[in-house]
Amino acid sequence: MSTKDKVLQYLQDIDSEYVSGQKLAENLGMSRTAVWKAIADLRKSGAVVEAVTNRGYHLIRTTPNLSQKSLSEALPNLDIFYFDEIDSTNNYCKQLSSKGLKKNALVVSSKQLQGRGRLGRVFESPNGGVYFSLLLNTEKSTEDNLLVTSAASVAISRAIKKICNKYTQIKWVNDIYYNDKKVCGILTEGIIDMEVGNIGAMVVGIGINFSTKLQDFDASLHSIVTSLYDGDDDVPSNVSQTLLVSTAVKELFNIWDNISADKSFLDEYRDRSNVIGKYVNLYSNNEMKSGYVVDIDDSAHLLVKMDDSGKTIVLNTGEVTLRLNKDKNN
Ligand code: BTN
């Protein structure tokens, strides 16, 4: 356990009591300077720790930050790995799988140094966001496995509504939008079981801009992305990243466990779509084509009536980038 986590645990254990820096240092067997640094680190990651003269430190709330303890308590049946920062939670899941972990697991981080997006892009992952990957072992059919990203989109949208009371839309196939800007991206990667030659596990990687400040993103993204909250001070006291992550994971399992028999979540996927009934531009292999989105079918394929041929084509998740055609939709 890191020094920061030890101090956090101590402050949580004494409930709402105050403790002096001296007593903290003595009881945890560390120097006053280490205590002071740990408190500074805790505040940096979002905890509110009050310091009162002659009384000492007092933990007001840990939200919106995450910890191994809060996540394990919220999801007791899952193997959980929490990091303050990591290269990529998807990479870590793949390492767990290649080391032979056959159980489902959740890897969560408050910051990623090499976050990965679709089509080999970088996914900017500064503090304030929450980045998590679910290692999902699967024996389901290929058809059902291919629905996991759509299931995750619906699960995250439900969790955001439940916990943050905010309505989000889904931009086919894997982006969540809030107020017409991207607030979450999903990258799903399959892991082949070499013995049977099928997908044996999947890594569903999710990045949510929770309370990230706009200035912490590259300027090129400022007109495209948003966060659920405008900085930590904007987060209500009954909302936390732990609650949001654990609710999203539970919602995903609710859909996933029955997905072979029950695909009704796709109705919600369609209801939340911000592309059905819209004109779009499709980019693939440096080529741009335009069309009108007619529907999304029960395999989460996009049905697009093309402007050039007048024919309706069926797009799977593939290598397509989709943008709303602003000229035609206005
Ligand atoms: C996209 O929008 O292109 C997909 C972004 C997926 C980002 C998440 S954050 C957690 C997980 N780890 C990664 O490196 N990527 C995914």
mmCIF file of C-alpha atoms and ligand atoms in Angstrom:
data_model
loop_
_atom_site.group_PDB
_atom_site.id
_atom_site.type_symbol
_atom_site.label_atom_id
_atom_site.label_comp_id
_atom_site.label_asym_id
_atom_site.label_seq_id
_atom_site.Cartn_x
_atom_site.Cartn_y
_atom_site.Cartn_z
ATOM 1 C CA MET A 1 0.000 0.000 0.000
ATOM 2 C CA SER A 2 1.382 3.440 -0.916
ATOM 3 C CA THR A 3 2.013 6.105 1.749
ATOM 4 C CA LYS A 4 -0.893 8.055 0.303
ATOM 5 C CA ASP A 5 -3.254 5.074 0.589
ATOM 6 C CA LYS A 6 -2.109 4.383 4.184
ATOM 7 C CA VAL A 7 -2.904 7.950 5.203
ATOM 8 C CA LEU A 8 -6.247 7.796 3.366
ATOM 9 C CA GLN A 9 -7.156 4.542 5.084
ATOM 10 C CA TYR A 10 -6.255 5.986 8.493
ATOM 11 C CA LEU A 11 -8.395 9.082 7.909
ATOM 12 C CA GLN A 12 -11.275 6.893 6.753
ATOM 13 C CA ASP A 13 -10.932 4.537 9.730
ATOM 14 C CA ILE A 14 -11.179 7.343 12.305
ATOM 15 C CA ASP A 15 -14.376 8.441 10.554
ATOM 16 C CA SER A 16 -14.961 12.180 10.949
ATOM 17 C CA GLU A 17 -12.424 12.639 13.765
ATOM 18 C CA TYR A 18 -9.439 14.984 13.594
ATOM 19 C CA VAL A 19 -5.862 13.746 13.863
ATOM 20 C CA SER A 20 -2.678 15.765 14.195
ATOM 21 C CA GLY A 21 0.174 15.373 11.712
ATOM 22 C CA GLN A 22 2.385 14.270 14.622
ATOM 23 C CA LYS A 23 -0.021 11.493 15.681
ATOM 24 C CA LEU A 24 -0.543 10.354 12.092
ATOM 25 C CA ALA A 25 3.219 10.111 11.599
ATOM 26 C CA GLU A 26 3.709 8.184 14.872
ATOM 27 C CA ASN A 27 0.830 5.761 14.292
ATOM 28 C CA LEU A 28 1.790 5.015 10.695
ATOM 29 C CA GLY A 29 5.542 4.890 11.386
ATOM 30 C CA MET A 30 6.438 7.572 8.902
ATOM 31 C CA SER A 31 7.992 11.030 9.010
ATOM 32 C CA ARG A 32 5.993 14.271 9.320
ATOM 33 C CA THR A 33 7.255 15.192 5.856
ATOM 34 C CA ALA A 34 5.911 11.934 4.399
ATOM 35 C CA VAL A 35 2.521 12.629 6.006
ATOM 36 C CA TRP A 36 2.507 16.173 4.640
ATOM 37 C CA LYS A 37 3.378 14.897 1.136
ATOM 38 C CA ALA A 38 0.706 12.176 1.296
ATOM 39 C CA ILE A 39 -1.933 14.762 2.249
ATOM 40 C CA ALA A 40 -0.815 16.935 -0.679
ATOM 41 C CA ASP A 41 -1.067 13.903 -3.023
ATOM 42 C CA LEU A 42 -4.523 13.042 -1.703
ATOM 43 C CA ARG A 43 -5.737 16.572 -2.351
ATOM 44 C CA LYS A 44 -4.198 16.483 -5.820
ATOM 45 C CA SER A 45 -6.216 13.395 -6.678
ATOM 46 C CA GLY A 46 -9.480 15.032 -5.561
ATOM 47 C CA ALA A 47 -9.902 14.253 -1.856
ATOM 48 C CA VAL A 48 -10.976 17.121 0.357
ATOM 49 C CA VAL A 49 -8.834 17.107 3.524
ATOM 50 C CA GLU A 50 -9.363 19.932 5.976
ATOM 51 C CA ALA A 51 -6.495 21.119 8.224
ATOM 52 C CA VAL A 52 -7.553 22.942 11.397
ATOM 53 C CA THR A 53 -5.100 24.610 13.795
ATOM 54 C CA ASN A 54 -4.767 22.747 17.109
ATOM 55 C CA ARG A 55 -7.005 19.899 15.910
ATOM 56 C CA GLY A 56 -5.276 18.422 12.865
ATOM 57 C CA TYR A 57 -6.406 16.793 9.652
ATOM 58 C CA HIS A 58 -9.949 15.769 8.868
ATOM 59 C CA LEU A 59 -11.190 13.937 5.779
ATOM 60 C CA ILE A 60 -14.281 15.612 4.382
ATOM 61 C CA ARG A 61 -14.723 13.427 1.325
ATOM 62 C CA THR A 62 -12.671 11.206 -0.948
ATOM 63 C CA THR A 63 -14.760 11.884 -4.026
ATOM 64 C CA PRO A 64 -14.272 12.134 -6.874
ATOM 65 C CA ASN A 65 -11.080 10.106 -6.635
ATOM 66 C CA LEU A 66 -10.811 6.361 -6.670
ATOM 67 C CA SER A 67 -9.004 3.882 -4.501
ATOM 68 C CA GLN A 68 -8.359 0.153 -4.403
ATOM 69 C CA LYS A 69 -10.454 -0.027 -1.232
ATOM 70 C CA SER A 70 -13.502 1.889 -2.514
ATOM 71 C CA LEU A 71 -13.588 -0.115 -5.752
ATOM 72 C CA SER A 72 -13.139 -3.479 -4.024
ATOM 73 C CA GLU A 73 -15.951 -2.626 -1.621
ATOM 74 C CA ALA A 74 -18.256 -1.587 -4.454
ATOM 75 C CA LEU A 75 -17.463 -4.662 -6.584
ATOM 76 C CA PRO A 76 -16.549 -7.434 -4.111
ATOM 77 C CA ASN A 77 -16.837 -10.270 -6.652
ATOM 78 C CA LEU A 78 -14.338 -8.938 -9.152
ATOM 79 C CA ASP A 79 -10.517 -8.977 -9.146
ATOM 80 C CA ILE A 80 -9.615 -5.273 -9.093
ATOM 81 C CA PHE A 81 -6.353 -3.523 -9.908
ATOM 82 C CA TYR A 82 -6.231 0.227 -9.208
ATOM 83 C CA PHE A 83 -3.443 2.587 -10.285
ATOM 84 C CA ASP A 84 -2.942 6.325 -9.778
ATOM 85 C CA GLU A 85 -1.382 6.265 -13.241
ATOM 86 C CA ILE A 86 -0.540 3.615 -15.812
ATOM 87 C CA ASP A 87 0.413 3.405 -19.506
ATOM 88 C CA SER A 88 -2.938 1.930 -20.589
ATOM 89 C CA THR A 89 -5.516 -0.088 -18.653
ATOM 90 C CA ASN A 90 -6.202 -2.114 -21.823
ATOM 91 C CA ASN A 91 -2.504 -3.057 -21.993
ATOM 92 C CA TYR A 92 -2.547 -4.140 -18.354
ATOM 93 C CA CYS A 93 -5.602 -6.355 -18.945
ATOM 94 C CA LYS A 94 -3.862 -8.006 -21.866
ATOM 95 C CA GLN A 95 -0.822 -8.663 -19.678
ATOM 96 C CA LEU A 96 -3.045 -10.247 -17.017
ATOM 97 C CA SER A 97 -4.557 -12.485 -19.666
ATOM 98 C CA SER A 98 -1.210 -13.467 -21.175
ATOM 99 C CA LYS A 99 -0.005 -14.393 -17.659
ATOM 100 C CA GLY A 100 -2.898 -16.867 -17.554
ATOM 101 C CA LEU A 101 -5.605 -15.054 -15.564
ATOM 102 C CA LYS A 102 -8.809 -16.855 -16.474
ATOM 103 C CA LYS A 103 -11.098 -14.794 -14.219
ATOM 104 C CA ASN A 104 -12.840 -11.561 -15.106
ATOM 105 C CA ALA A 105 -10.943 -8.548 -13.801
ATOM 106 C CA LEU A 106 -11.221 -4.780 -13.663
ATOM 107 C CA VAL A 107 -8.256 -2.451 -14.112
ATOM 108 C CA VAL A 108 -8.860 1.188 -13.186
ATOM 109 C CA SER A 109 -6.635 4.246 -13.351
ATOM 110 C CA SER A 110 -6.967 7.975 -12.650
ATOM 111 C CA LYS A 111 -4.572 8.844 -15.467
ATOM 112 C CA GLN A 112 -3.077 7.090 -18.509
ATOM 113 C CA LEU A 113 0.286 7.945 -20.026
ATOM 114 C CA GLN A 114 -0.322 6.064 -23.288
ATOM 115 C CA GLY A 115 -4.086 5.800 -23.562
ATOM 116 C CA ARG A 116 -5.135 4.177 -26.823
ATOM 117 C CA GLY A 117 -8.166 4.953 -28.959
ATOM 118 C CA ARG A 118 -9.755 3.357 -32.021
ATOM 119 C CA LEU A 119 -7.887 3.092 -35.302
ATOM 120 C CA GLY A 120 -4.480 3.433 -33.592
ATOM 121 C CA ARG A 121 -5.238 6.910 -32.274
ATOM 122 C CA VAL A 122 -4.048 8.379 -28.994
ATOM 123 C CA PHE A 123 -6.703 8.742 -26.283
ATOM 124 C CA GLU A 124 -5.782 11.698 -24.091
ATOM 125 C CA SER A 125 -6.195 10.603 -20.481
ATOM 126 C CA PRO A 126 -5.401 13.396 -18.013
ATOM 127 C CA ASN A 127 -6.331 13.495 -14.303
ATOM 128 C CA GLY A 128 -10.005 14.217 -13.749
ATOM 129 C CA GLY A 129 -11.063 11.412 -16.083
ATOM 130 C CA VAL A 130 -11.611 7.785 -15.156
ATOM 131 C CA TYR A 131 -10.066 5.062 -17.297
ATOM 132 C CA PHE A 132 -10.996 1.422 -16.835
ATOM 133 C CA SER A 133 -10.831 -1.878 -18.664
ATOM 134 C CA LEU A 134 -12.783 -5.008 -18.041
ATOM 135 C CA LEU A 135 -11.115 -8.307 -18.836
ATOM 136 C CA LEU A 136 -14.075 -10.448 -19.836
ATOM 137 C CA ASN A 137 -13.583 -14.146 -20.377
ATOM 138 C CA THR A 138 -16.156 -15.403 -22.833
ATOM 139 C CA GLU A 139 -17.587 -18.604 -24.166
ATOM 140 C CA LYS A 140 -20.362 -16.830 -26.046
ATOM 141 C CA SER A 141 -20.980 -16.930 -29.793
ATOM 142 C CA THR A 142 -19.035 -14.607 -32.102
ATOM 143 C CA GLU A 143 -22.274 -12.762 -32.821
ATOM 144 C CA ASP A 144 -22.821 -12.059 -29.122
ATOM 145 C CA ASN A 145 -19.158 -11.164 -28.536
ATOM 146 C CA LEU A 146 -19.437 -8.561 -31.271
ATOM 147 C CA LEU A 147 -22.250 -6.870 -29.354
ATOM 148 C CA VAL A 148 -20.171 -6.182 -26.252
ATOM 149 C CA THR A 149 -19.205 -2.625 -27.250
ATOM 150 C CA SER A 150 -22.824 -1.673 -27.915
ATOM 151 C CA ALA A 151 -23.796 -3.280 -24.601
ATOM 152 C CA ALA A 152 -21.086 -1.226 -22.882
ATOM 153 C CA SER A 153 -22.381 1.992 -24.512
ATOM 154 C CA VAL A 154 -25.851 1.366 -23.105
ATOM 155 C CA ALA A 155 -24.472 0.295 -19.691
ATOM 156 C CA ILE A 156 -22.370 3.468 -19.361
ATOM 157 C CA SER A 157 -25.269 5.672 -20.460
ATOM 158 C CA ARG A 158 -27.525 4.034 -17.852
ATOM 159 C CA ALA A 159 -24.865 4.516 -15.157
ATOM 160 C CA ILE A 160 -24.356 8.188 -16.064
ATOM 161 C CA LYS A 161 -28.127 8.733 -15.813
ATOM 162 C CA LYS A 162 -28.401 6.854 -12.492
ATOM 163 C CA ILE A 163 -25.416 8.409 -10.751
ATOM 164 C CA CYS A 164 -25.010 11.819 -12.395
ATOM 165 C CA ASN A 165 -28.609 12.328 -13.572
ATOM 166 C CA LYS A 166 -27.360 13.336 -17.029
ATOM 167 C CA TYR A 167 -28.725 12.109 -20.356
ATOM 168 C CA THR A 168 -26.167 10.951 -22.895
ATOM 169 C CA GLN A 169 -26.426 9.860 -26.514
ATOM 170 C CA ILE A 170 -24.545 7.191 -28.411
ATOM 171 C CA LYS A 171 -22.698 7.959 -31.600
ATOM 172 C CA TRP A 172 -22.383 4.718 -33.507
ATOM 173 C CA VAL A 173 -20.508 2.673 -32.683
ATOM 174 C CA ASN A 174 -18.651 3.446 -29.507
ATOM 175 C CA ASP A 175 -18.735 7.098 -28.476
ATOM 176 C CA ILE A 176 -20.886 8.578 -25.740
ATOM 177 C CA TYR A 177 -21.978 12.177 -26.234
ATOM 178 C CA TYR A 178 -23.130 14.712 -23.667
ATOM 179 C CA ASN A 179 -24.511 18.039 -24.896
ATOM 180 C CA ASP A 180 -23.368 17.142 -28.441
ATOM 181 C CA LYS A 181 -19.731 16.597 -27.440
ATOM 182 C CA LYS A 182 -17.778 13.425 -26.774
ATOM 183 C CA VAL A 183 -17.622 12.527 -23.087
ATOM 184 C CA CYS A 184 -16.560 8.873 -23.312
ATOM 185 C CA GLY A 185 -14.835 6.492 -25.727
ATOM 186 C CA ILE A 186 -14.715 2.694 -25.772
ATOM 187 C CA LEU A 187 -12.034 0.458 -27.242
ATOM 188 C CA THR A 188 -12.747 -3.272 -27.293
ATOM 189 C CA GLU A 189 -9.974 -5.730 -28.131
ATOM 190 C CA GLY A 190 -10.313 -9.484 -28.565
ATOM 191 C CA ILE A 191 -7.860 -12.037 -27.201
ATOM 192 C CA ILE A 192 -7.689 -15.241 -29.227
ATOM 193 C CA ASP A 193 -7.628 -18.567 -27.413
ATOM 194 C CA MET A 194 -4.956 -20.350 -29.465
ATOM 195 C CA GLU A 195 -6.176 -23.799 -28.474
ATOM 196 C CA VAL A 196 -9.608 -23.373 -30.003
ATOM 197 C CA GLY A 197 -8.873 -20.532 -32.427
ATOM 198 C CA ASN A 198 -11.787 -18.432 -31.104
ATOM 199 C CA ILE A 199 -12.038 -15.272 -29.061
ATOM 200 C CA GLY A 200 -11.419 -16.521 -25.509
ATOM 201 C CA ALA A 201 -11.474 -13.150 -23.781
ATOM 202 C CA MET A 202 -12.129 -9.517 -24.529
ATOM 203 C CA VAL A 203 -10.832 -6.289 -23.089
ATOM 204 C CA VAL A 204 -13.485 -3.600 -22.955
ATOM 205 C CA GLY A 205 -11.653 -0.323 -22.329
ATOM 206 C CA ILE A 206 -13.640 2.733 -21.297
ATOM 207 C CA GLY A 207 -12.479 6.318 -20.804
ATOM 208 C CA ILE A 208 -14.919 8.815 -19.251
ATOM 209 C CA ASN A 209 -14.176 12.534 -18.997
ATOM 210 C CA PHE A 210 -15.527 12.874 -15.477
ATOM 211 C CA SER A 211 -14.357 16.206 -14.083
ATOM 212 C CA THR A 212 -11.541 16.941 -16.507
ATOM 213 C CA LYS A 213 -10.907 20.628 -17.113
ATOM 214 C CA LEU A 214 -11.087 21.561 -20.786
ATOM 215 C CA GLN A 215 -7.632 23.172 -20.634
ATOM 216 C CA ASP A 216 -6.152 19.788 -19.679
ATOM 217 C CA PHE A 217 -6.975 18.488 -23.192
ATOM 218 C CA ASP A 218 -4.995 19.388 -26.283
ATOM 219 C CA ALA A 219 -6.366 22.578 -27.862
ATOM 220 C CA SER A 220 -7.302 20.627 -31.013
ATOM 221 C CA LEU A 221 -9.942 18.761 -28.954
ATOM 222 C CA HIS A 222 -11.575 21.747 -27.254
ATOM 223 C CA SER A 223 -14.491 22.019 -29.688
ATOM 224 C CA ILE A 224 -15.127 18.251 -29.743
ATOM 225 C CA VAL A 225 -14.893 16.965 -26.147
ATOM 226 C CA THR A 226 -16.592 17.726 -22.864
ATOM 227 C CA SER A 227 -16.716 16.430 -19.278
ATOM 228 C CA LEU A 228 -19.581 15.410 -17.038
ATOM 229 C CA TYR A 229 -18.427 18.016 -14.497
ATOM 230 C CA ASP A 230 -16.453 21.204 -14.840
ATOM 231 C CA GLY A 231 -13.625 20.350 -12.436
ATOM 232 C CA ASP A 232 -13.713 18.627 -9.020
ATOM 233 C CA ASP A 233 -15.544 21.495 -7.314
ATOM 234 C CA ASP A 234 -18.507 20.933 -9.637
ATOM 235 C CA VAL A 235 -18.967 17.293 -8.506
ATOM 236 C CA PRO A 236 -21.930 16.887 -6.091
ATOM 237 C CA SER A 237 -21.004 15.280 -2.760
ATOM 238 C CA ASN A 238 -23.172 12.194 -3.427
ATOM 239 C CA VAL A 239 -21.403 11.448 -6.730
ATOM 240 C CA SER A 240 -18.056 9.700 -7.060
ATOM 241 C CA GLN A 241 -15.967 8.068 -9.747
ATOM 242 C CA THR A 242 -16.127 4.827 -7.765
ATOM 243 C CA LEU A 243 -19.923 4.916 -7.879
ATOM 244 C CA LEU A 244 -19.948 5.651 -11.593
ATOM 245 C CA VAL A 245 -17.434 2.927 -12.497
ATOM 246 C CA SER A 246 -19.016 0.281 -10.287
ATOM 247 C CA THR A 247 -22.520 1.090 -11.557
ATOM 248 C CA ALA A 248 -21.361 0.956 -15.187
ATOM 249 C CA VAL A 249 -19.706 -2.435 -14.585
ATOM 250 C CA LYS A 250 -22.826 -3.828 -12.877
ATOM 251 C CA GLU A 251 -25.048 -2.523 -15.695
ATOM 252 C CA LEU A 252 -22.748 -4.150 -18.242
ATOM 253 C CA PHE A 253 -22.912 -7.526 -16.486
ATOM 254 C CA ASN A 254 -26.712 -7.203 -16.276
ATOM 255 C CA ILE A 255 -26.835 -7.035 -20.072
ATOM 256 C CA TRP A 256 -23.901 -9.342 -20.797
ATOM 257 C CA ASP A 257 -24.985 -12.279 -18.634
ATOM 258 C CA ASN A 258 -28.262 -12.615 -20.605
ATOM 259 C CA ILE A 259 -27.152 -11.328 -23.977
ATOM 260 C CA SER A 260 -27.721 -14.610 -25.823
ATOM 261 C CA ALA A 261 -31.424 -14.609 -24.914
ATOM 262 C CA ASP A 262 -32.193 -10.937 -24.468
ATOM 263 C CA LYS A 263 -31.095 -8.249 -26.912
ATOM 264 C CA SER A 264 -33.645 -5.651 -25.841
ATOM 265 C CA PHE A 265 -30.822 -3.288 -24.797
ATOM 266 C CA LEU A 266 -30.489 -2.587 -28.527
ATOM 267 C CA ASP A 267 -33.788 -0.692 -28.389
ATOM 268 C CA GLU A 268 -32.211 1.686 -25.899
ATOM 269 C CA TYR A 269 -29.082 1.806 -28.069
ATOM 270 C CA ARG A 270 -31.271 2.974 -30.966
ATOM 271 C CA ASP A 271 -33.253 5.420 -28.780
ATOM 272 C CA ARG A 272 -30.020 7.018 -27.627
ATOM 273 C CA SER A 273 -28.492 7.143 -31.111
ATOM 274 C CA ASN A 274 -27.547 10.596 -32.336
ATOM 275 C CA VAL A 275 -27.063 9.428 -35.936
ATOM 276 C CA ILE A 276 -30.295 7.624 -36.864
ATOM 277 C CA GLY A 277 -32.263 9.882 -39.193
ATOM 278 C CA LYS A 278 -29.208 12.071 -39.856
ATOM 279 C CA TYR A 279 -27.013 12.714 -42.904
ATOM 280 C CA VAL A 280 -23.453 11.517 -42.358
ATOM 281 C CA ASN A 281 -20.047 11.448 -44.021
ATOM 282 C CA LEU A 282 -18.219 8.135 -43.878
ATOM 283 C CA TYR A 283 -14.422 8.076 -44.030
ATOM 284 C CA SER A 284 -12.549 4.917 -44.904
ATOM 285 C CA ASN A 285 -9.125 4.420 -46.562
ATOM 286 C CA ASN A 286 -8.797 8.166 -47.283
ATOM 287 C CA GLU A 287 -12.114 8.108 -49.087
ATOM 288 C CA MET A 288 -15.226 10.047 -48.070
ATOM 289 C CA LYS A 289 -18.779 9.013 -48.964
ATOM 290 C CA SER A 290 -22.035 10.449 -47.753
ATOM 291 C CA GLY A 291 -25.433 9.040 -46.983
ATOM 292 C CA TYR A 292 -28.459 8.987 -44.696
ATOM 293 C CA VAL A 293 -28.639 6.748 -41.609
ATOM 294 C CA VAL A 294 -31.801 4.691 -41.889
ATOM 295 C CA ASP A 295 -31.447 2.493 -38.796
ATOM 296 C CA ILE A 296 -29.246 0.271 -36.626
ATOM 297 C CA ASP A 297 -30.068 -3.430 -36.862
ATOM 298 C CA ASP A 298 -30.052 -6.178 -34.204
ATOM 299 C CA SER A 299 -26.372 -6.905 -34.864
ATOM 300 C CA ALA A 300 -25.611 -3.204 -34.149
ATOM 301 C CA HIS A 301 -24.803 -2.700 -37.819
ATOM 302 C CA LEU A 302 -25.469 0.731 -39.307
ATOM 303 C CA LEU A 303 -27.844 0.899 -42.283
ATOM 304 C CA VAL A 304 -26.917 3.824 -44.522
ATOM 305 C CA LYS A 305 -28.670 4.886 -47.723
ATOM 306 C CA MET A 306 -25.808 6.134 -49.877
ATOM 307 C CA ASP A 307 -26.141 9.420 -51.754
ATOM 308 C CA ASP A 308 -24.257 8.175 -54.855
ATOM 309 C CA SER A 309 -25.926 4.803 -55.477
ATOM 310 C CA GLY A 310 -29.218 5.282 -53.636
ATOM 311 C CA LYS A 311 -28.635 1.806 -52.175
ATOM 312 C CA THR A 312 -28.733 0.988 -48.466
ATOM 313 C CA ILE A 313 -25.461 -0.513 -47.249
ATOM 314 C CA VAL A 314 -24.783 -2.354 -44.001
ATOM 315 C CA LEU A 315 -21.751 -1.206 -42.028
ATOM 316 C CA ASN A 316 -20.192 -3.253 -39.271
ATOM 317 C CA THR A 317 -17.920 -1.666 -36.683
ATOM 318 C CA GLY A 318 -14.946 -1.924 -39.093
ATOM 319 C CA GLU A 319 -12.542 0.796 -40.015
ATOM 320 C CA VAL A 320 -15.078 3.520 -40.647
ATOM 321 C CA THR A 321 -15.092 6.989 -39.159
ATOM 322 C CA LEU A 322 -18.455 8.707 -39.155
ATOM 323 C CA ARG A 323 -19.185 12.429 -38.945
ATOM 324 C CA LEU A 324 -22.509 14.205 -39.003
ATOM 325 C CA ASN A 325 -22.971 16.164 -42.232
ATOM 326 C CA LYS A 326 -23.608 19.627 -40.749
ATOM 327 C CA ASP A 327 -24.655 21.188 -44.073
ATOM 328 C CA LYS A 328 -27.442 18.682 -44.632
ATOM 329 C CA ASN A 329 -28.627 18.366 -41.030
ATOM 330 C CA ASN A 330 -29.238 22.083 -40.572
HETATM 331 C C1 BTN B 1 -11.881 5.957 -28.754
HETATM 332 O O1 BTN B 1 -12.612 6.907 -28.457
HETATM 333 O O2 BTN B 1 -11.240 5.936 -29.830
HETATM 334 C C2 BTN B 1 -11.737 4.829 -27.789
HETATM 335 C C3 BTN B 1 -11.073 5.290 -26.517
HETATM 336 C C4 BTN B 1 -10.904 4.220 -25.485
HETATM 337 C C5 BTN B 1 -10.127 4.721 -24.280
HETATM 338 C C6 BTN B 1 -10.086 3.730 -23.175
HETATM 339 S S1 BTN B 1 -9.500 4.475 -21.690
HETATM 340 C C7 BTN B 1 -9.323 2.921 -20.947
HETATM 341 C C8 BTN B 1 -8.789 1.985 -21.993
HETATM 342 N N1 BTN B 1 -7.344 2.045 -22.068
HETATM 343 C C9 BTN B 1 -6.905 2.517 -23.227
HETATM 344 O O3 BTN B 1 -5.709 2.663 -23.538
HETATM 345 N N2 BTN B 1 -7.950 2.810 -24.025
HETATM 346 C C10 BTN B 1 -9.212 2.506 -23.372
#
